[in-house]
Amino acid sequence: MPADEVAALCAQGDALLEDRSPGDALFTWLRAFIGHVTAKRELALAIPDDEGGQRSALFDRWHHAMHLITSKLLSRAQACGSVSADLDASVLLTLANGIAVASADTDQAERCLELLRHGAAPKPAPIQPSP
């Protein structure tokens, strides 16, 4: 059942909050998120909004849970300098979702996630000229 899978994915994210490497934890979570979306790709793309709003409410709860755990993991990674301070959870999840939906296979998804990780790295401070 999708609700159980979302709960398990969020529990995995909560467990990753204890990881010694916040940057690795964030990208482990994003990898799991990509795997989840990939497995549910057709479902996610095929379910139209229903008139009663029940599906919308359910998806809103799931999205909120995903954003919440991503925000927590991102904050930890930012606090230790593993990722850029100007990232936000919505952008990361949008990119991860795009990887999941557009990737042809697991290898391509992994390469895209690695590109995302390198692009999310903190930028070095500009070198100040000496007087």
PDB file of C-alpha atoms in Angstrom:
ATOM      1  CA  MET A   1       0.000   0.000   0.000  1.00  0.00           C
ATOM      2  CA  PRO A   2       1.434   3.428  -0.944  1.00  0.00           C
ATOM      3  CA  ALA A   3       0.702   4.952   2.486  1.00  0.00           C
ATOM      4  CA  ASP A   4       2.804   2.252   4.172  1.00  0.00           C
ATOM      5  CA  GLU A   5       5.602   2.808   1.668  1.00  0.00           C
ATOM      6  CA  VAL A   6       5.562   6.556   2.278  1.00  0.00           C
ATOM      7  CA  ALA A   7       5.648   5.951   6.036  1.00  0.00           C
ATOM      8  CA  ALA A   8       8.594   3.558   5.624  1.00  0.00           C
ATOM      9  CA  LEU A   9      10.428   6.054   3.424  1.00  0.00           C
ATOM     10  CA  CYS A  10       9.905   8.810   5.985  1.00  0.00           C
ATOM     11  CA  ALA A  11      11.054   6.463   8.779  1.00  0.00           C
ATOM     12  CA  GLN A  12      14.214   5.805   6.789  1.00  0.00           C
ATOM     13  CA  GLY A  13      14.729   9.565   6.560  1.00  0.00           C
ATOM     14  CA  ASP A  14      14.217   9.945  10.301  1.00  0.00           C
ATOM     15  CA  ALA A  15      16.818   7.230  10.942  1.00  0.00           C
ATOM     16  CA  LEU A  16      19.246   9.032   8.627  1.00  0.00           C
ATOM     17  CA  LEU A  17      19.042  12.077  10.916  1.00  0.00           C
ATOM     18  CA  GLU A  18      21.395  10.131  13.195  1.00  0.00           C
ATOM     19  CA  ASP A  19      23.959   9.469  10.458  1.00  0.00           C
ATOM     20  CA  ARG A  20      27.467  10.762  11.208  1.00  0.00           C
ATOM     21  CA  SER A  21      27.740  12.249   7.723  1.00  0.00           C
ATOM     22  CA  PRO A  22      24.834  14.640   7.129  1.00  0.00           C
ATOM     23  CA  GLY A  23      25.739  15.133   3.468  1.00  0.00           C
ATOM     24  CA  ASP A  24      25.764  11.393   2.816  1.00  0.00           C
ATOM     25  CA  ALA A  25      22.512  11.038   4.757  1.00  0.00           C
ATOM     26  CA  LEU A  26      20.795  13.662   2.601  1.00  0.00           C
ATOM     27  CA  PHE A  27      21.832  11.988  -0.640  1.00  0.00           C
ATOM     28  CA  THR A  28      21.018   8.512   0.677  1.00  0.00           C
ATOM     29  CA  TRP A  29      17.524   9.854   1.354  1.00  0.00           C
ATOM     30  CA  LEU A  30      17.269  11.441  -2.097  1.00  0.00           C
ATOM     31  CA  ARG A  31      18.381   8.128  -3.652  1.00  0.00           C
ATOM     32  CA  ALA A  32      15.617   6.324  -1.727  1.00  0.00           C
ATOM     33  CA  PHE A  33      13.105   9.017  -2.742  1.00  0.00           C
ATOM     34  CA  ILE A  34      14.109   8.607  -6.405  1.00  0.00           C
ATOM     35  CA  GLY A  35      13.688   4.838  -6.101  1.00  0.00           C
ATOM     36  CA  HIS A  36      10.246   5.296  -4.578  1.00  0.00           C
ATOM     37  CA  VAL A  37       9.065   7.709  -7.269  1.00  0.00           C
ATOM     38  CA  THR A  38      10.537   5.526 -10.017  1.00  0.00           C
ATOM     39  CA  ALA A  39       8.622   2.519  -8.705  1.00  0.00           C
ATOM     40  CA  LYS A  40       5.393   4.568  -8.598  1.00  0.00           C
ATOM     41  CA  ARG A  41       6.008   6.604 -11.755  1.00  0.00           C
ATOM     42  CA  GLU A  42       2.937   5.422 -13.682  1.00  0.00           C
ATOM     43  CA  LEU A  43       0.723   5.754 -10.619  1.00  0.00           C
ATOM     44  CA  ALA A  44       1.887   9.275  -9.891  1.00  0.00           C
ATOM     45  CA  LEU A  45       1.431  10.376 -13.496  1.00  0.00           C
ATOM     46  CA  ALA A  46      -1.900   8.598 -14.045  1.00  0.00           C
ATOM     47  CA  ILE A  47      -3.929   9.599 -11.003  1.00  0.00           C
ATOM     48  CA  PRO A  48      -6.068  12.586 -11.895  1.00  0.00           C
ATOM     49  CA  ASP A  49      -7.342  14.958  -9.281  1.00  0.00           C
ATOM     50  CA  ASP A  50     -10.661  13.710  -7.992  1.00  0.00           C
ATOM     51  CA  GLU A  51     -13.694  15.926  -7.538  1.00  0.00           C
ATOM     52  CA  GLY A  52     -14.007  15.237  -3.812  1.00  0.00           C
ATOM     53  CA  GLY A  53     -10.398  16.177  -3.191  1.00  0.00           C
ATOM     54  CA  GLN A  54      -9.593  12.969  -1.300  1.00  0.00           C
ATOM     55  CA  ARG A  55      -6.660  12.057  -3.531  1.00  0.00           C
ATOM     56  CA  SER A  56      -5.416  15.625  -3.401  1.00  0.00           C
ATOM     57  CA  ALA A  57      -5.551  15.632   0.392  1.00  0.00           C
ATOM     58  CA  LEU A  58      -3.728  12.297   0.537  1.00  0.00           C
ATOM     59  CA  PHE A  59      -1.009  13.433  -1.863  1.00  0.00           C
ATOM     60  CA  ASP A  60      -0.700  16.724   0.035  1.00  0.00           C
ATOM     61  CA  ARG A  61      -0.048  14.788   3.270  1.00  0.00           C
ATOM     62  CA  TRP A  62       2.535  12.611   1.530  1.00  0.00           C
ATOM     63  CA  HIS A  63       4.236  15.592  -0.074  1.00  0.00           C
ATOM     64  CA  HIS A  64       4.274  17.436   3.235  1.00  0.00           C
ATOM     65  CA  ALA A  65       5.923  14.430   4.912  1.00  0.00           C
ATOM     66  CA  MET A  66       8.544  14.214   2.140  1.00  0.00           C
ATOM     67  CA  HIS A  67       9.283  17.934   2.352  1.00  0.00           C
ATOM     68  CA  LEU A  68       9.550  17.807   6.128  1.00  0.00           C
ATOM     69  CA  ILE A  69      12.117  15.012   6.238  1.00  0.00           C
ATOM     70  CA  THR A  70      14.045  16.500   3.315  1.00  0.00           C
ATOM     71  CA  SER A  71      14.159  19.859   5.107  1.00  0.00           C
ATOM     72  CA  LYS A  72      15.495  18.243   8.284  1.00  0.00           C
ATOM     73  CA  LEU A  73      18.194  16.320   6.422  1.00  0.00           C
ATOM     74  CA  LEU A  74      19.091  19.370   4.346  1.00  0.00           C
ATOM     75  CA  SER A  75      19.389  21.592   7.430  1.00  0.00           C
ATOM     76  CA  ARG A  76      21.833  19.131   9.015  1.00  0.00           C
ATOM     77  CA  ALA A  77      23.908  18.948   5.833  1.00  0.00           C
ATOM     78  CA  GLN A  78      23.951  22.741   5.548  1.00  0.00           C
ATOM     79  CA  ALA A  79      24.902  23.179   9.222  1.00  0.00           C
ATOM     80  CA  CYS A  80      28.051  21.105   8.765  1.00  0.00           C
ATOM     81  CA  GLY A  81      28.914  22.690   5.402  1.00  0.00           C
ATOM     82  CA  SER A  82      28.311  19.565   3.297  1.00  0.00           C
ATOM     83  CA  VAL A  83      25.979  21.358   0.902  1.00  0.00           C
ATOM     84  CA  SER A  84      25.384  24.916  -0.176  1.00  0.00           C
ATOM     85  CA  ALA A  85      23.528  27.103   2.298  1.00  0.00           C
ATOM     86  CA  ASP A  86      21.235  28.474  -0.415  1.00  0.00           C
ATOM     87  CA  LEU A  87      19.572  25.150  -1.298  1.00  0.00           C
ATOM     88  CA  ASP A  88      16.011  24.470  -0.330  1.00  0.00           C
ATOM     89  CA  ALA A  89      14.081  21.244   0.076  1.00  0.00           C
ATOM     90  CA  SER A  90      11.504  22.048  -2.610  1.00  0.00           C
ATOM     91  CA  VAL A  91      14.172  22.485  -5.256  1.00  0.00           C
ATOM     92  CA  LEU A  92      15.963  19.281  -4.229  1.00  0.00           C
ATOM     93  CA  LEU A  93      12.731  17.278  -4.338  1.00  0.00           C
ATOM     94  CA  THR A  94      11.762  18.776  -7.688  1.00  0.00           C
ATOM     95  CA  LEU A  95      15.135  17.786  -9.134  1.00  0.00           C
ATOM     96  CA  ALA A  96      14.978  14.317  -7.551  1.00  0.00           C
ATOM     97  CA  ASN A  97      11.456  13.848  -8.902  1.00  0.00           C
ATOM     98  CA  GLY A  98      12.653  14.879 -12.354  1.00  0.00           C
ATOM     99  CA  ILE A  99      15.469  12.345 -12.158  1.00  0.00           C
ATOM    100  CA  ALA A 100      13.009   9.623 -11.166  1.00  0.00           C
ATOM    101  CA  VAL A 101      10.521  10.398 -13.911  1.00  0.00           C
ATOM    102  CA  ALA A 102      12.991  11.071 -16.724  1.00  0.00           C
ATOM    103  CA  SER A 103      15.763   8.513 -16.124  1.00  0.00           C
ATOM    104  CA  ALA A 104      15.879   5.546 -18.451  1.00  0.00           C
ATOM    105  CA  ASP A 105      17.418   3.217 -15.854  1.00  0.00           C
ATOM    106  CA  THR A 106      19.026   3.026 -12.424  1.00  0.00           C
ATOM    107  CA  ASP A 107      22.512   3.829 -13.729  1.00  0.00           C
ATOM    108  CA  GLN A 108      21.310   6.991 -15.416  1.00  0.00           C
ATOM    109  CA  ALA A 109      19.418   8.024 -12.275  1.00  0.00           C
ATOM    110  CA  GLU A 110      22.561   7.474 -10.199  1.00  0.00           C
ATOM    111  CA  ARG A 111      24.659   9.583 -12.588  1.00  0.00           C
ATOM    112  CA  CYS A 112      22.076  12.369 -12.434  1.00  0.00           C
ATOM    113  CA  LEU A 113      21.999  12.225  -8.633  1.00  0.00           C
ATOM    114  CA  GLU A 114      25.805  12.477  -8.541  1.00  0.00           C
ATOM    115  CA  LEU A 115      25.639  15.538 -10.805  1.00  0.00           C
ATOM    116  CA  LEU A 116      23.066  17.033  -8.451  1.00  0.00           C
ATOM    117  CA  ARG A 117      25.308  16.292  -5.473  1.00  0.00           C
ATOM    118  CA  HIS A 118      28.326  17.960  -7.069  1.00  0.00           C
ATOM    119  CA  GLY A 119      26.228  20.962  -8.035  1.00  0.00           C
ATOM    120  CA  ALA A 120      24.886  21.175  -4.470  1.00  0.00           C
ATOM    121  CA  ALA A 121      28.366  21.306  -2.950  1.00  0.00           C
ATOM    122  CA  PRO A 122      29.240  24.521  -1.166  1.00  0.00           C
ATOM    123  CA  LYS A 123      31.051  26.997  -3.368  1.00  0.00           C
ATOM    124  CA  PRO A 124      34.516  28.039  -2.218  1.00  0.00           C
ATOM    125  CA  ALA A 125      34.830  31.544  -0.868  1.00  0.00           C
ATOM    126  CA  PRO A 126      36.388  33.961  -3.330  1.00  0.00           C
ATOM    127  CA  ILE A 127      40.054  34.600  -2.768  1.00  0.00           C
ATOM    128  CA  GLN A 128      40.622  38.053  -1.380  1.00  0.00           C
ATOM    129  CA  PRO A 129      43.483  39.942  -3.020  1.00  0.00           C
ATOM    130  CA  SER A 130      46.306  40.774  -0.641  1.00  0.00           C
ATOM    131  CA  PRO A 131      46.890  44.474   0.002  1.00  0.00           C
TER     132      PRO A 131
END
